[in-house]
Amino acid sequence: MATSTEKNIAVHSLIENRWSPRAFSSETVSEEQLASLFEAARWAPSAMNEQPWRFIYASKENGEDFERLFSCLVEGNSWAKHASALFVTIAKKNYDFNGQPNGIARHDVGLATANILLQATDLGLHVHLMGGFNAAKAQDVLGIPEGFEPVAMGAVGYVGDPESLPEALKERELAPRQRKPLNEIAFKGVWAQK
Ligand SMILES: Cc1cc2nc3c(=O)[nH]c(=O)nc-3n(C[C@H](O)[C@H](O)[C@H](O)COP(=O)(O)O)c2cc1C
């Protein structure tokens, strides 16, 4: 269901084919596939090569671990229960080399997460990221130490049947994808007023 409102400029198929489903099939994602997602994250660039990203993940087969991660999500993200795996992204707040705050840590966690999304797409998988989760609860129940903070969560799996979703979610699943036009987001030289 990867449709776009603007198709005139080509982008890589890994970018074009990535999207965020809510319906996941029951097909499972292997430990090897999950490892390759985090391996892709490992090779992301970061300020001072700090690599401030950390991840906690669990697949459906790790019943209790999966449930623990799932329990951190807000109710609106309940569809994630049908994903094959869940993960949380975590940022290390201070630089290793001088202990000072790393103001760009969350940015770099985002870069690493983008690698996960592209690697997943290459494997025929989809990842749906979620900001709708209880970060304080995640910090507590997942044993995330001081100095680190949860950033986002992700649901991983194979795309499922939209018919399996409740009506409202099904509508969103099937709606055309929307993006701002290019001239609203990229300006040549200086900020361009509309
Ligand atoms: C950091 C982040 C947080 C998000 N949080 C949620 C969320 O809590 N629940 C949800 O259903 N989708 C969430 N999304 C998915 C976005 O809604 C989705 O990426 C956006 O609508 C664009 O659609 P696409 O990913 O299919 O291109 C989140 C995406 C990102 C990157």
Tab-separated table of C-alpha atoms and ligand atoms in Angstrom:
chain	number	residue	atom	x	y	z
A	1	MET	CA	0.000	0.000	0.000
A	2	ALA	CA	2.912	2.308	-0.693
A	3	THR	CA	1.284	5.072	-2.687
A	4	SER	CA	2.672	8.552	-2.990
A	5	THR	CA	1.120	11.896	-3.839
A	6	GLU	CA	4.212	12.956	-5.793
A	7	LYS	CA	5.979	10.543	-8.065
A	8	ASN	CA	7.938	12.830	-10.326
A	9	ILE	CA	11.313	12.452	-8.593
A	10	ALA	CA	12.638	8.935	-8.216
A	11	VAL	CA	13.984	7.690	-4.889
A	12	HIS	CA	15.575	4.384	-3.968
A	13	SER	CA	13.141	1.480	-3.848
A	14	LEU	CA	14.021	0.861	-0.172
A	15	ILE	CA	12.692	4.348	0.586
A	16	GLU	CA	9.744	4.042	-1.762
A	17	ASN	CA	8.622	0.683	-0.413
A	18	ARG	CA	8.885	1.531	3.290
A	19	TRP	CA	5.674	2.352	5.062
A	20	SER	CA	4.124	1.814	8.487
A	21	PRO	CA	1.437	-0.878	8.600
A	22	ARG	CA	-0.889	-1.551	11.505
A	23	ALA	CA	-1.966	-4.965	10.235
A	24	PHE	CA	0.694	-7.644	10.638
A	25	SER	CA	0.499	-11.253	9.490
A	26	SER	CA	1.204	-14.186	11.822
A	27	GLU	CA	4.426	-14.984	9.934
A	28	THR	CA	7.328	-14.803	12.351
A	29	VAL	CA	10.537	-12.812	12.062
A	30	SER	CA	13.647	-14.851	12.887
A	31	GLU	CA	16.375	-13.998	15.408
A	32	GLU	CA	18.780	-13.706	12.448
A	33	GLN	CA	16.540	-11.151	10.747
A	34	LEU	CA	16.237	-9.170	13.976
A	35	ALA	CA	20.005	-9.312	14.468
A	36	SER	CA	20.495	-7.922	10.962
A	37	LEU	CA	18.244	-4.958	11.787
A	38	PHE	CA	20.392	-4.012	14.773
A	39	GLU	CA	23.564	-4.705	12.810
A	40	ALA	CA	22.312	-2.138	10.261
A	41	ALA	CA	21.750	0.300	13.131
A	42	ARG	CA	25.302	-0.286	14.349
A	43	TRP	CA	26.719	1.182	11.140
A	44	ALA	CA	24.875	4.490	11.333
A	45	PRO	CA	26.918	7.696	11.583
A	46	SER	CA	26.948	9.601	14.890
A	47	ALA	CA	28.465	12.732	16.394
A	48	MET	CA	31.993	11.927	17.676
A	49	ASN	CA	31.238	8.325	16.640
A	50	GLU	CA	29.559	8.127	20.043
A	51	GLN	CA	27.002	5.529	18.882
A	52	PRO	CA	24.553	6.668	21.562
A	53	TRP	CA	21.895	4.156	20.464
A	54	ARG	CA	20.813	1.132	22.468
A	55	PHE	CA	17.910	-1.233	21.755
A	56	ILE	CA	15.829	-3.693	23.734
A	57	TYR	CA	13.795	-6.116	21.640
A	58	ALA	CA	11.670	-9.211	21.969
A	59	SER	CA	9.936	-11.449	19.476
A	60	LYS	CA	6.558	-13.108	20.030
A	61	GLU	CA	8.302	-16.343	20.993
A	62	ASN	CA	9.891	-14.546	23.955
A	63	GLY	CA	6.371	-14.377	25.477
A	64	GLU	CA	7.071	-12.547	28.731
A	65	ASP	CA	9.616	-10.198	27.196
A	66	PHE	CA	7.222	-9.332	24.366
A	67	GLU	CA	4.398	-8.682	26.833
A	68	ARG	CA	6.655	-6.435	28.925
A	69	LEU	CA	7.468	-4.298	25.908
A	70	PHE	CA	3.846	-4.317	24.768
A	71	SER	CA	2.711	-3.135	28.214
A	72	CYS	CA	4.633	0.129	27.669
A	73	LEU	CA	2.541	1.115	24.629
A	74	VAL	CA	-0.473	3.408	24.827
A	75	GLU	CA	-3.861	1.878	24.083
A	76	GLY	CA	-3.987	3.514	20.642
A	77	ASN	CA	-1.078	1.325	19.606
A	78	SER	CA	-2.754	-1.967	20.611
A	79	TRP	CA	-2.568	-3.134	16.990
A	80	ALA	CA	1.151	-3.738	17.710
A	81	LYS	CA	0.179	-6.886	19.639
A	82	HIS	CA	0.034	-8.689	16.284
A	83	ALA	CA	3.572	-7.698	15.284
A	84	SER	CA	6.180	-10.433	15.301
A	85	ALA	CA	8.619	-8.376	17.379
A	86	LEU	CA	8.755	-5.155	19.357
A	87	PHE	CA	11.698	-2.959	20.241
A	88	VAL	CA	12.463	0.226	22.074
A	89	THR	CA	15.169	2.671	21.005
A	90	ILE	CA	17.243	4.255	23.744
A	91	ALA	CA	19.635	7.208	23.796
A	92	LYS	CA	22.734	7.590	25.965
A	93	LYS	CA	22.432	11.134	27.243
A	94	ASN	CA	26.102	12.053	27.828
A	95	TYR	CA	29.212	11.605	25.709
A	96	ASP	CA	31.544	8.767	26.731
A	97	PHE	CA	34.675	10.851	26.139
A	98	ASN	CA	33.932	13.819	28.422
A	99	GLY	CA	30.707	13.043	30.265
A	100	GLN	CA	29.083	16.196	28.868
A	101	PRO	CA	25.466	16.193	27.603
A	102	ASN	CA	25.148	14.915	24.051
A	103	GLY	CA	22.604	17.330	22.608
A	104	ILE	CA	22.369	15.385	19.392
A	105	ALA	CA	22.002	11.876	20.849
A	106	ARG	CA	18.310	11.507	19.981
A	107	HIS	CA	19.051	12.661	16.439
A	108	ASP	CA	21.671	9.923	16.103
A	109	VAL	CA	19.321	7.308	17.569
A	110	GLY	CA	16.932	8.394	14.795
A	111	LEU	CA	19.651	7.850	12.189
A	112	ALA	CA	20.314	4.353	13.498
A	113	THR	CA	16.585	3.668	13.524
A	114	ALA	CA	16.322	4.770	9.884
A	115	ASN	CA	18.932	2.113	9.080
A	116	ILE	CA	16.695	-0.449	10.804
A	117	LEU	CA	13.770	0.607	8.639
A	118	LEU	CA	15.731	0.309	5.403
A	119	GLN	CA	17.272	-3.034	6.350
A	120	ALA	CA	13.819	-4.324	7.282
A	121	THR	CA	12.450	-3.201	3.916
A	122	ASP	CA	15.264	-5.056	2.175
A	123	LEU	CA	14.233	-8.218	4.062
A	124	GLY	CA	10.601	-7.806	3.001
A	125	LEU	CA	9.683	-6.758	6.546
A	126	HIS	CA	7.960	-3.632	7.791
A	127	VAL	CA	8.604	-1.592	10.913
A	128	HIS	CA	6.038	0.759	12.400
A	129	LEU	CA	7.630	3.237	14.798
A	130	MET	CA	5.678	4.511	17.781
A	131	GLY	CA	6.107	7.546	19.993
A	132	GLY	CA	2.933	6.551	21.827
A	133	PHE	CA	4.391	4.739	24.787
A	134	ASN	CA	5.049	5.372	28.460
A	135	ALA	CA	8.760	6.210	28.611
A	136	ALA	CA	8.880	6.293	32.425
A	137	LYS	CA	7.313	2.840	32.588
A	138	ALA	CA	9.716	1.527	29.929
A	139	GLN	CA	12.667	2.907	31.879
A	140	ASP	CA	11.435	1.083	34.968
A	141	VAL	CA	10.179	-2.276	33.714
A	142	LEU	CA	12.958	-2.747	31.169
A	143	GLY	CA	15.686	-1.874	33.677
A	144	ILE	CA	17.074	1.003	31.598
A	145	PRO	CA	19.786	2.603	33.744
A	146	GLU	CA	20.198	6.269	34.625
A	147	GLY	CA	21.997	8.179	31.912
A	148	PHE	CA	19.932	6.509	29.206
A	149	GLU	CA	16.461	7.458	27.973
A	150	PRO	CA	13.859	5.616	25.895
A	151	VAL	CA	13.181	7.451	22.610
A	152	ALA	CA	10.657	5.453	20.570
A	153	MET	CA	9.266	1.985	20.086
A	154	GLY	CA	8.909	-0.106	16.940
A	155	ALA	CA	6.750	-3.007	15.773
A	156	VAL	CA	8.301	-5.420	13.265
A	157	GLY	CA	6.687	-8.001	11.022
A	158	TYR	CA	5.244	-8.970	7.688
A	159	VAL	CA	2.318	-6.950	6.370
A	160	GLY	CA	-1.058	-8.446	7.234
A	161	ASP	CA	-4.575	-8.166	5.914
A	162	PRO	CA	-6.156	-4.721	6.519
A	163	GLU	CA	-9.472	-6.548	6.931
A	164	SER	CA	-8.123	-7.853	10.257
A	165	LEU	CA	-8.179	-4.294	11.659
A	166	PRO	CA	-11.012	-2.464	13.421
A	167	GLU	CA	-12.875	-0.145	11.007
A	168	ALA	CA	-11.132	3.141	11.968
A	169	LEU	CA	-7.667	1.644	11.683
A	170	LYS	CA	-8.567	-0.099	8.446
A	171	GLU	CA	-9.533	3.258	6.966
A	172	ARG	CA	-6.176	4.759	7.943
A	173	GLU	CA	-4.344	1.700	6.656
A	174	LEU	CA	-5.896	2.078	3.223
A	175	ALA	CA	-5.756	5.887	2.999
A	176	PRO	CA	-3.322	7.363	0.459
A	177	ARG	CA	-0.025	8.419	2.047
A	178	GLN	CA	0.431	12.176	2.329
A	179	ARG	CA	3.589	14.263	2.212
A	180	LYS	CA	4.313	17.984	2.167
A	181	PRO	CA	5.463	19.197	-1.250
A	182	LEU	CA	9.214	19.399	-1.775
A	183	ASN	CA	9.196	23.203	-2.086
A	184	GLU	CA	7.755	23.473	1.447
A	185	ILE	CA	10.585	21.540	3.047
A	186	ALA	CA	13.770	22.203	1.060
A	187	PHE	CA	14.895	25.766	0.365
A	188	LYS	CA	17.760	26.813	-1.860
A	189	GLY	CA	20.103	29.361	-0.257
A	190	VAL	CA	17.875	30.933	2.414
A	191	TRP	CA	14.579	30.200	4.102
A	192	ALA	CA	11.842	30.741	1.542
A	193	GLN	CA	8.563	32.332	2.694
A	194	LYS	CA	5.540	30.788	1.100
B	1	LIG	C1	8.999	8.866	15.941
B	1	LIG	C2	7.702	8.338	15.389
B	1	LIG	C3	6.643	8.115	16.237
B	1	LIG	C4	5.456	7.569	15.744
B	1	LIG	N1	4.449	7.260	16.616
B	1	LIG	C5	3.383	6.555	16.179
B	1	LIG	C6	2.435	6.044	17.103
B	1	LIG	O1	2.563	6.175	18.330
B	1	LIG	N2	1.378	5.358	16.604
B	1	LIG	C7	1.209	5.145	15.262
B	1	LIG	O2	0.230	4.477	14.875
B	1	LIG	N3	2.106	5.602	14.365
B	1	LIG	C8	3.197	6.293	14.787
B	1	LIG	N4	4.149	6.703	13.888
B	1	LIG	C9	3.997	6.403	12.452
B	1	LIG	C10	3.669	7.649	11.659
B	1	LIG	O3	2.330	8.003	11.872
B	1	LIG	C11	3.967	7.377	10.173
B	1	LIG	O4	5.346	7.157	10.009
B	1	LIG	C12	3.528	8.542	9.300
B	1	LIG	O5	2.131	8.694	9.326
B	1	LIG	C13	3.970	8.371	7.854
B	1	LIG	O6	3.479	7.165	7.340
B	1	LIG	P1	4.458	6.071	6.706
B	1	LIG	O7	5.457	5.680	7.769
B	1	LIG	O8	3.563	4.922	6.339
B	1	LIG	O9	5.136	6.699	5.559
B	1	LIG	C14	5.324	7.285	14.350
B	1	LIG	C15	6.401	7.532	13.498
B	1	LIG	C16	7.584	8.036	14.000
B	1	LIG	C17	8.743	8.244	13.065
